[in-house]
Every structure is written in C-alpha cells, then in structure tokens.
Coordinates of C-alpha atoms and ligand atoms in Angstrom, one line a residue:
X21 CA 207.1 56.9 220.3
X22 CA 207.7 55.4 216.8
X23 CA 210.2 58.2 216.6
X24 CA 212.5 55.9 218.9
X25 CA 210.8 52.7 218.1
X26 CA 213.4 50.9 216.1
X27 CA 212.2 50.8 212.6
X28 CA 212.0 47.3 212.7
X29 CA 209.9 46.9 215.8
X30 CA 207.2 49.8 214.9
X31 CA 206.6 47.5 211.7
X32 CA 206.4 43.9 213.6
X33 CA 203.7 45.9 215.2
X34 CA 201.8 48.1 212.8
X35 CA 203.0 51.2 214.3
X36 CA 204.7 54.1 211.7
X37 CA 208.7 53.3 211.9
X38 CA 210.9 56.0 210.5
X39 CA 211.5 54.2 207.2
X40 CA 210.9 50.6 206.2
X41 CA 212.8 48.2 208.0
X42 CA 214.9 45.5 206.1
X43 CA 216.6 42.5 206.9
X44 CA 217.8 39.4 205.0
X45 CA 217.1 35.5 205.6
X46 CA 220.4 33.7 205.7
X47 CA 222.2 37.2 206.3
X48 CA 225.0 35.6 208.3
X49 CA 225.8 33.1 206.1
X50 CA 228.3 31.7 203.0
X51 CA 227.6 34.4 200.9
X52 CA 229.7 36.8 203.5
X53 CA 233.9 36.8 202.1
X54 CA 234.3 37.1 206.4
X55 CA 232.1 34.3 207.2
X56 CA 234.1 32.5 205.0
X57 CA 236.8 32.6 206.1
X58 CA 236.0 31.5 209.9
X59 CA 234.5 28.6 208.4
X60 CA 237.4 27.6 206.6
X61 CA 239.2 27.2 210.2
X62 CA 235.9 25.7 212.5
X63 CA 233.2 23.6 211.5
X64 CA 229.5 24.1 211.5
X65 CA 228.5 22.4 214.5
X66 CA 231.3 24.1 216.1
X67 CA 230.4 27.7 215.3
X68 CA 227.4 27.0 216.5
X69 CA 227.9 25.6 219.7
X70 CA 231.1 28.4 220.6
X71 CA 228.7 31.7 221.9
X72 CA 231.5 33.6 221.3
X73 CA 231.8 32.7 217.3
X74 CA 228.0 32.9 217.1
X75 CA 228.5 36.1 218.1
X76 CA 230.9 37.4 216.1
X77 CA 229.0 35.7 213.3
X78 CA 225.6 37.0 213.7
X79 CA 227.4 40.9 214.1
X80 CA 229.1 40.2 210.7
X81 CA 226.5 41.5 208.4
X82 CA 225.4 44.3 210.4
X83 CA 229.2 45.7 210.5
X84 CA 228.9 45.5 207.3
X85 CA 225.0 46.5 206.1
X86 CA 222.9 49.4 207.3
X87 CA 220.8 46.8 208.3
X88 CA 217.1 47.5 210.8
X89 CA 217.4 43.8 212.7
X90 CA 220.1 40.8 213.7
X91 CA 219.1 37.5 213.7
X92 CA 220.8 35.0 216.3
X93 CA 223.4 33.0 214.3
X94 CA 222.5 29.3 214.7
X95 CA 220.2 26.1 213.0
X96 CA 216.8 25.1 213.8
X97 CA 218.9 21.4 214.7
X98 CA 220.8 22.7 217.2
X99 CA 218.1 22.7 220.4
X100 CA 217.1 19.1 219.1
X101 CA 220.9 18.2 219.6
X102 CA 220.5 19.4 223.6
X103 CA 217.8 17.5 223.1
X104 CA 219.8 13.9 222.4
X105 CA 219.6 13.6 219.0
X106 CA 222.4 12.7 217.0
X107 CA 223.0 14.5 214.1
X108 CA 225.7 16.1 211.0
X109 CA 225.0 19.0 208.8
X110 CA 226.4 17.7 205.6
X111 CA 226.1 20.5 205.1
X112 CA 222.0 20.2 205.4
X113 CA 220.9 17.4 208.9
X114 CA 221.5 14.3 208.5
X115 CA 219.9 12.7 211.7
X116 CA 221.7 9.0 213.0
X117 CA 218.5 7.6 214.3
X118 CA 215.5 9.0 212.4
X119 CA 212.1 8.7 214.6
X120 CA 209.6 6.8 213.2
X121 CA 208.5 4.9 216.5
X122 CA 205.8 6.2 219.8
X123 CA 209.1 4.5 221.5
X124 CA 211.1 6.8 219.8
X125 CA 209.2 9.6 220.6
X126 CA 207.9 9.1 224.2
X127 CA 211.8 8.9 224.9
X128 CA 212.7 12.3 223.5
X129 CA 213.3 15.0 226.8
X130 CA 211.9 17.9 227.9
X131 CA 214.1 20.4 226.5
X132 CA 215.7 22.5 229.4
X133 CA 217.7 25.4 227.4
X134 CA 219.8 26.7 230.1
X135 CA 221.7 23.3 230.4
X136 CA 221.0 21.8 227.1
X137 CA 221.9 24.8 224.8
X138 CA 223.5 27.4 227.0
X139 CA 225.8 28.7 224.7
X140 CA 222.7 29.6 222.5
X141 CA 221.5 32.1 225.2
X142 CA 225.2 32.7 226.1
X143 CA 225.5 34.3 221.8
X144 CA 222.1 36.4 222.5
X145 CA 223.6 38.2 225.4
X146 CA 227.1 39.0 223.9
X147 CA 225.5 40.2 220.4
X148 CA 223.0 42.3 222.7
X149 CA 226.0 44.1 223.9
X150 CA 227.2 44.4 220.4
X151 CA 224.5 46.0 218.7
X152 CA 223.5 49.4 218.0
X153 CA 220.4 50.2 219.9
X154 CA 218.4 50.6 216.7
X155 CA 219.2 47.2 215.3
X156 CA 217.0 44.4 217.2
X157 CA 218.3 41.1 217.7
X158 CA 215.4 38.0 216.0
X159 CA 215.6 34.9 218.2
X160 CA 214.5 31.1 215.9
X161 CA 213.3 27.8 216.4
X162 CA 212.1 25.4 213.4
X163 CA 208.1 25.2 213.7
X164 CA 207.6 21.5 214.6
X165 CA 206.2 20.5 210.7
X166 CA 210.1 21.7 209.9
X167 CA 211.7 19.8 212.4
X168 CA 209.7 16.8 211.9
X169 CA 210.4 16.7 208.5
X170 CA 214.1 16.5 209.4
X171 CA 213.6 14.2 212.5
X172 CA 211.6 10.6 210.0
X173 CA 213.4 11.1 207.0
X174 CA 216.4 12.1 208.1
X175 CA 217.9 14.5 205.7
X176 CA 217.1 17.2 203.3
X177 CA 214.7 15.9 201.1
X178 CA 213.0 18.2 198.1
X179 CA 209.7 15.9 199.3
X180 CA 209.9 15.1 202.6
X181 CA 208.3 11.4 201.3
X182 CA 208.5 9.6 204.7
X183 CA 207.5 12.5 206.5
X184 CA 204.6 13.4 204.9
X185 CA 203.7 9.4 204.6
X186 CA 204.0 9.6 208.4
X187 CA 200.9 11.7 208.5
X188 CA 198.7 9.0 207.2
X189 CA 199.6 6.2 208.6
X190 CA 200.5 7.0 212.2
X191 CA 198.5 10.3 212.6
X192 CA 198.0 10.0 216.5
X193 CA 201.9 9.7 216.4
X194 CA 202.5 12.9 214.5
X195 CA 199.9 15.2 216.4
X196 CA 202.2 13.5 219.8
X197 CA 206.0 14.5 218.0
X198 CA 204.1 17.9 217.4
X199 CA 203.0 18.5 220.6
X200 CA 206.5 17.5 221.9
X201 CA 208.3 19.6 219.9
X202 CA 206.0 22.3 220.4
X203 CA 206.3 22.2 223.7
X204 CA 210.1 22.4 224.0
X205 CA 211.0 25.3 221.2
X206 CA 208.5 27.2 223.6
X207 CA 211.1 26.7 226.3
X208 CA 213.8 27.4 223.5
X209 CA 212.4 30.6 222.6
X210 CA 211.0 31.8 225.5
X211 CA 214.5 31.4 227.4
X212 CA 215.9 33.4 224.0
X213 CA 213.6 36.2 225.0
X214 CA 214.5 36.5 228.3
X215 CA 218.0 36.4 226.6
X216 CA 216.9 39.5 225.0
X217 CA 216.1 37.7 222.0
X218 CA 213.7 41.0 220.8
X219 CA 211.2 39.1 218.4
X220 CA 210.9 35.5 217.7
X221 CA 210.4 34.2 214.2
X222 CA 209.7 30.5 213.5
X223 CA 210.6 28.7 210.3
X224 CA 207.6 26.8 208.1
X225 CA 210.8 26.0 205.7
X226 CA 208.5 23.2 204.7
X227 CA 204.7 24.0 204.5
X228 CA 204.4 24.3 201.0
X229 CA 204.5 20.3 201.0
X230 CA 200.9 19.9 202.7
X231 CA 197.6 20.7 201.4
X232 CA 195.1 22.9 203.3
X233 CA 194.1 20.1 205.5
X234 CA 196.6 18.9 207.0
X235 CA 198.5 21.6 207.1
X236 CA 196.1 22.4 209.8
X237 CA 195.5 19.6 211.5
X238 CA 199.7 19.1 212.2
X239 CA 201.4 21.8 211.1
X240 CA 199.4 25.0 212.4
X241 CA 197.6 23.8 215.1
X242 CA 201.4 22.9 216.4
X243 CA 202.2 26.6 215.4
X244 CA 198.9 27.6 217.1
X245 CA 199.8 25.9 220.9
X246 CA 203.2 27.6 220.5
X247 CA 202.0 30.9 220.1
X248 CA 199.8 30.4 222.3
X249 CA 201.9 29.5 225.2
X250 CA 205.1 32.1 223.7
X251 CA 202.5 35.4 223.6
X252 CA 203.3 35.9 227.5
X253 CA 206.6 36.9 226.7
X254 CA 205.4 40.0 225.0
X255 CA 207.8 39.8 222.4
X256 CA 206.7 40.0 218.4
X257 CA 206.2 36.4 216.5
X258 CA 207.2 35.6 213.2
X259 CA 205.5 32.7 211.4
X260 CA 207.8 32.4 208.3
X261 CA 205.9 30.4 205.8
X262 CA 208.2 29.0 202.9
X263 CA 205.5 28.0 199.6
X264 CA 202.1 28.8 201.6
X265 CA 199.8 31.0 199.2
X266 CA 197.6 27.9 199.4
X267 CA 197.6 28.6 203.3
X268 CA 197.4 31.7 203.5
X269 CA 193.1 31.6 204.4
X270 CA 194.3 29.1 207.0
X271 CA 197.2 31.5 208.8
X272 CA 195.4 34.3 208.9
X273 CA 193.4 33.1 211.9
X274 CA 196.6 31.9 213.8
X275 CA 197.7 34.5 217.0
X276 CA 201.1 36.4 215.4
X277 CA 202.2 39.5 214.8
X278 CA 204.0 38.9 211.5
X279 CA 203.7 35.9 208.6
X280 CA 206.8 35.7 206.5
X281 CA 205.8 34.3 202.5
X282 CA 207.7 33.8 199.8
X283 CA 208.2 35.1 196.0
X284 CA 205.5 33.1 195.0
X285 CA 202.7 35.6 196.3
X286 CA 202.2 38.8 195.2
X287 CA 201.9 41.0 199.1
X288 CA 198.7 43.0 198.2
X289 CA 197.2 39.2 197.6
X290 CA 198.3 38.4 200.8
X291 CA 197.7 41.0 203.0
X292 CA 193.7 41.0 201.7
X293 CA 193.7 37.3 202.2
X294 CA 195.6 37.9 206.3
X295 CA 193.5 41.4 206.7
X296 CA 194.5 44.2 208.8
X297 CA 195.4 42.8 211.6
X298 CA 199.3 41.4 210.7
X299 CA 202.4 42.3 209.1
X300 CA 203.8 40.9 206.4
X301 CA 207.9 40.0 205.7
X302 CA 209.3 39.4 202.4
X303 CA 208.9 38.8 199.4
X304 CA 211.7 39.4 197.1
X305 CA 213.0 36.7 194.9
X306 CA 216.3 36.1 195.8
X307 CA 217.5 35.1 192.1
X308 CA 216.6 38.8 191.8
X309 CA 219.9 39.9 192.8
X310 CA 221.7 38.3 190.3
X311 CA 220.4 40.9 188.2
X312 CA 221.9 43.9 187.0
X313 CA 221.4 47.0 189.6
X314 CA 219.2 48.1 187.4
X315 CA 216.4 45.2 187.6
X316 CA 216.2 44.6 191.0
X317 CA 215.8 48.1 191.7
X318 CA 212.7 47.2 189.2
X319 CA 211.9 44.0 191.4
X320 CA 212.4 45.6 194.9
X321 CA 210.3 48.4 193.6
X322 CA 207.7 46.0 192.2
X323 CA 207.8 44.7 196.1
X324 CA 207.7 47.5 197.4
X325 CA 204.3 48.8 195.1
X326 CA 202.2 45.7 196.7
X327 CA 203.0 46.1 200.0
X328 CA 201.7 49.3 200.0
X329 CA 201.8 52.4 202.4
X330 CA 199.7 50.8 205.4
X331 CA 201.9 49.9 208.3
X332 CA 203.2 46.5 209.2
X333 CA 205.9 45.9 205.7
X334 CA 209.5 44.8 206.0
X335 CA 211.1 44.5 203.5
X336 CA 213.1 41.1 203.3
X337 CA 214.0 38.1 200.3
X338 CA 210.9 35.5 200.2
X339 CA 213.4 32.7 201.6
X340 CA 217.3 32.7 202.5
X341 CA 219.9 34.4 200.4
X342 CA 222.4 32.3 198.2
X343 CA 225.5 31.5 198.6
X344 CA 226.8 32.9 195.2
X345 CA 225.2 36.3 196.2
X346 CA 227.9 39.1 195.6
X347 CA 227.5 40.6 198.8
X348 CA 227.6 44.8 196.3
X349 CA 224.1 43.8 195.5
X350 CA 222.9 43.5 198.6
X351 CA 224.1 46.1 199.9
X352 CA 222.5 48.1 196.5
X353 CA 219.2 46.6 197.5
X354 CA 219.4 47.8 201.2
X355 CA 220.4 51.1 199.9
X356 CA 217.4 51.1 197.6
X357 CA 215.1 50.3 200.0
X358 CA 215.5 52.5 202.8
X359 CA 215.7 56.1 200.0
X360 CA 212.6 54.5 198.3
X361 CA 210.1 52.5 201.1
Ligands
1CP30 O1 228.0 24.5 206.2 C1 227.5 26.0 207.0 O2 228.0 26.5 206.3 C2 226.3 25.1 207.4 C3 225.0 25.8 206.2 C4 224.3 26.3 207.3 C5 224.5 27.8 207.9 C6 224.7 29.3 207.0 C7 223.2 25.2 207.6 C8 223.1 23.8 207.8 N1 222.6 26.2 208.4 C9 222.9 28.1 208.8 C10 222.7 28.7 209.7 C11 221.0 28.9 209.6 N2 219.9 27.8 209.6 C12 220.5 30.1 210.1 C13 221.5 31.3 210.5 C14 221.7 32.3 209.8 C15 221.0 33.7 209.5 O3 220.1 33.3 208.9 O4 221.6 34.7 208.9 C16 219.2 30.4 209.8 C17 218.5 31.1 210.3 C18 219.2 28.9 210.0 C19 217.6 27.8 209.6 C20 217.2 26.7 209.0 N3 218.2 25.7 209.1 C21 216.5 26.3 208.0 C22 215.8 27.6 208.2 C23 215.8 28.3 207.2 C24 215.9 28.1 205.8 O5 216.1 28.1 205.2 O6 214.2 27.6 205.1 C25 216.3 25.3 207.8 C26 215.3 24.6 207.0 C27 217.5 24.4 207.9 C28 218.2 23.6 207.7 C29 219.5 23.2 207.4 N4 221.2 23.3 208.1 C30 221.9 23.6 207.6 C31 221.3 23.3 206.0 C32 222.4 23.2 204.6 C33 220.3 23.6 205.8 C34 218.5 23.3 204.8 C35 218.9 21.7 204.0 C36 217.8 21.7 203.3 O7 218.3 22.6 202.3 O8 216.9 20.6 203.8

C-alpha cells in the first residue's frame, strides 16, 4: 500500500514511505513574498477569518515547493476567539481580560465549531479541493497548557511567570481550565478531521517551561485526555513538544502517532527514549537556513543520520521558520532531503 499512501501519512504510521517526507513549521507566513503582499492589504485577523484568503495562504508554499504536507493557515488562538475571548494579534496574541479566577473559567462556553469557527472548516474544505492527492492537509490546535499560558498571562512572554505561578497558587483551577481547553480542542480538531484534515497536530510551544512533575500533572494530563477523545477520528495524531528534552520519558507513554521535537536533542536519543512505537518529526535548527548552501546540506544530513533508517521520520525544522529566511534556502533544503532521505 505504501506506494499509493502519501509519504507523509506513511511516515506517520511508521510504514515505509516512497521518500523521506518534509514540511516546514510556519511554512505559510512572513518569509514568503506572496504572503507579505497579501498581508500588506489584509490584517492577520481578517486573513484567519476569511476562508478564501486562509485557503490561498495555506496553498502558497505548496505552489512554490514540493512539500509533502500542507498545514491549515490559522492560529492557536483562533478557536478561543470563537469562544468569545477578546484578543488582538500585535503580532502575538494579546488577551483583553486574562483568565485568573474560577468564575472566569466556569463562564467559558463550550466550543461548537460549526457555529463558532465555520470559516476554519470552510478553509479546510477549500484547501482539500485545491491540494494534489499526494499532499495531505494537517489540521492543528494549541495544546491546552500552551493556550493556558496566553490566557493567564494575557500576552507573549519569555517565562510566562503568571501562568507558571497559577499552577502552584491555584492548581485545581489550573486543572479545570486545562480540562475545559482540552474538551474545546477535541471538538475543534474532530470537526477539522470531519471537514477533511488528514492528520491533527497539537502545538505545545511552552512545554519547556515545566519540570517533569508539573508537565505530567498539568500539560500531559490534558493532552492525554484530548488524544484519547480524538482516537476515533482515525487520523494520525502529532504532539509537538518545544524544548522537551527533559520530558521525553513522560511523552513516551502518550498514545499519539508522532512526536515533534525541537533541535536541542538529537533524534537518535529521542527515538531511543520514545521506542519503536512512535514516529518522530523534526528537528533542524531554523537558524541552519542562514548557513551557506554547503553548511545547510551538512546540517540536514546530520538530522537524517540521527533519525536513522527505521521508518517513521518526518523531516521538519525544530521550530517555526524565521520571517527573514531566504525562500531559496527552503527550496534547497527540501530538494536535499528528497535526494538524500
Ligand atoms: O503579522 C502576522 O502575519 C501574524 C504573525 C502570525 C502568523 C503568520 C501569528 C501571530 N500566527 C501566525 C500563523 C500561525 N500560527 C500558524 C500557521 C502557519 C503555518 O504553520 O504555516 C500556526 C501553526 C501558528 C501556531 C502558533 N501561534 C503557535 C504554535 C507554533 C509555534 O510557533 O510555537 C503559537 C505559540 C502561536 C501564538 C502566536 N501567534 C502569532 C504569533 C506571533 C505568536 C507567537 C507569540 C509568542 O512568541 O509567544
């Protein structure tokens, strides 16, 4: 079957793909001149709330490069806007009234995707009809703890001190908020799969703030709840854990198909810890795209070497591509991975 299964989906399922699949976190975005041209005319909120435009942006990198997957163009905060949370992108999310009390948590409504974020589902339907059959579409959501970081602090931060403090000061409230967010993201992701998303990814961008006990009690418990509820969709589940070197033993027990990792840990070590039952995704340092062509090729080879030859590796960056990256370097990287992988 692997001859007909798209390489990305085969790798998610740890089958032998026809070639090493590659996609790039934040592949639709500010490093692309065609994205900047559109953004000069339309603000980010309008881009994410207008299906025609979000579908166009999702497809931009697919037209330019031989990528093995597309990812829905949206933001992790978009479904929270759909739940009535007042926020702006400046460019990172800024929440008008940060969530700190039990009353605020209990007042959060359930998410009904068809009612609250219909434009996301319409974007998915449009993208699917525009994508070649060998290029699956990834749907995504923020992992509950990462969403909590923005909701409690109210804005981007390096340390998210208020969010981390909340876990110690109001642990039961934190657990309740994480449960509410997990259930909302389950509704959101299940609706994305029903609309045509062929894999579902949870972004745990701020996992690295937590020591293993707090990661286990708060972040991982919420992801476990979400992953169990999403199993019936039948699509592969991907959990991206940023700065998760110290957390991989905890993640090993989670029932997901793919674990995405940042560049700080070699994939050989990650695969030893996770065992043969999980595929891995990553993990080139996005800064390697600023190296000479020869250096970029060497660094990509090092990732391929560390990933090894067992099935179940999806080549990607270890975190999102930077806006000042040269689009030609991305083209060279993708070609190199396809030739060598
Ligand atoms: O001005 C602009 O154009 C807005 C910049 C921007 C973009 C292009 C934001 C605001 N979000 C996005 C798109 C986006 N966000 C995508 C789709 C693009 C793609 O992958 O091809 C995705 C998957 C996200 C997810 C996202 N948003 C994450 C998780 C991934 C990660 O990078 O860790 C996070 C943490 C956010 C929050 C967010 N939204 C926007 C910004 C600038 C940020 C980061 C803020 C911070 O540093 O805390």
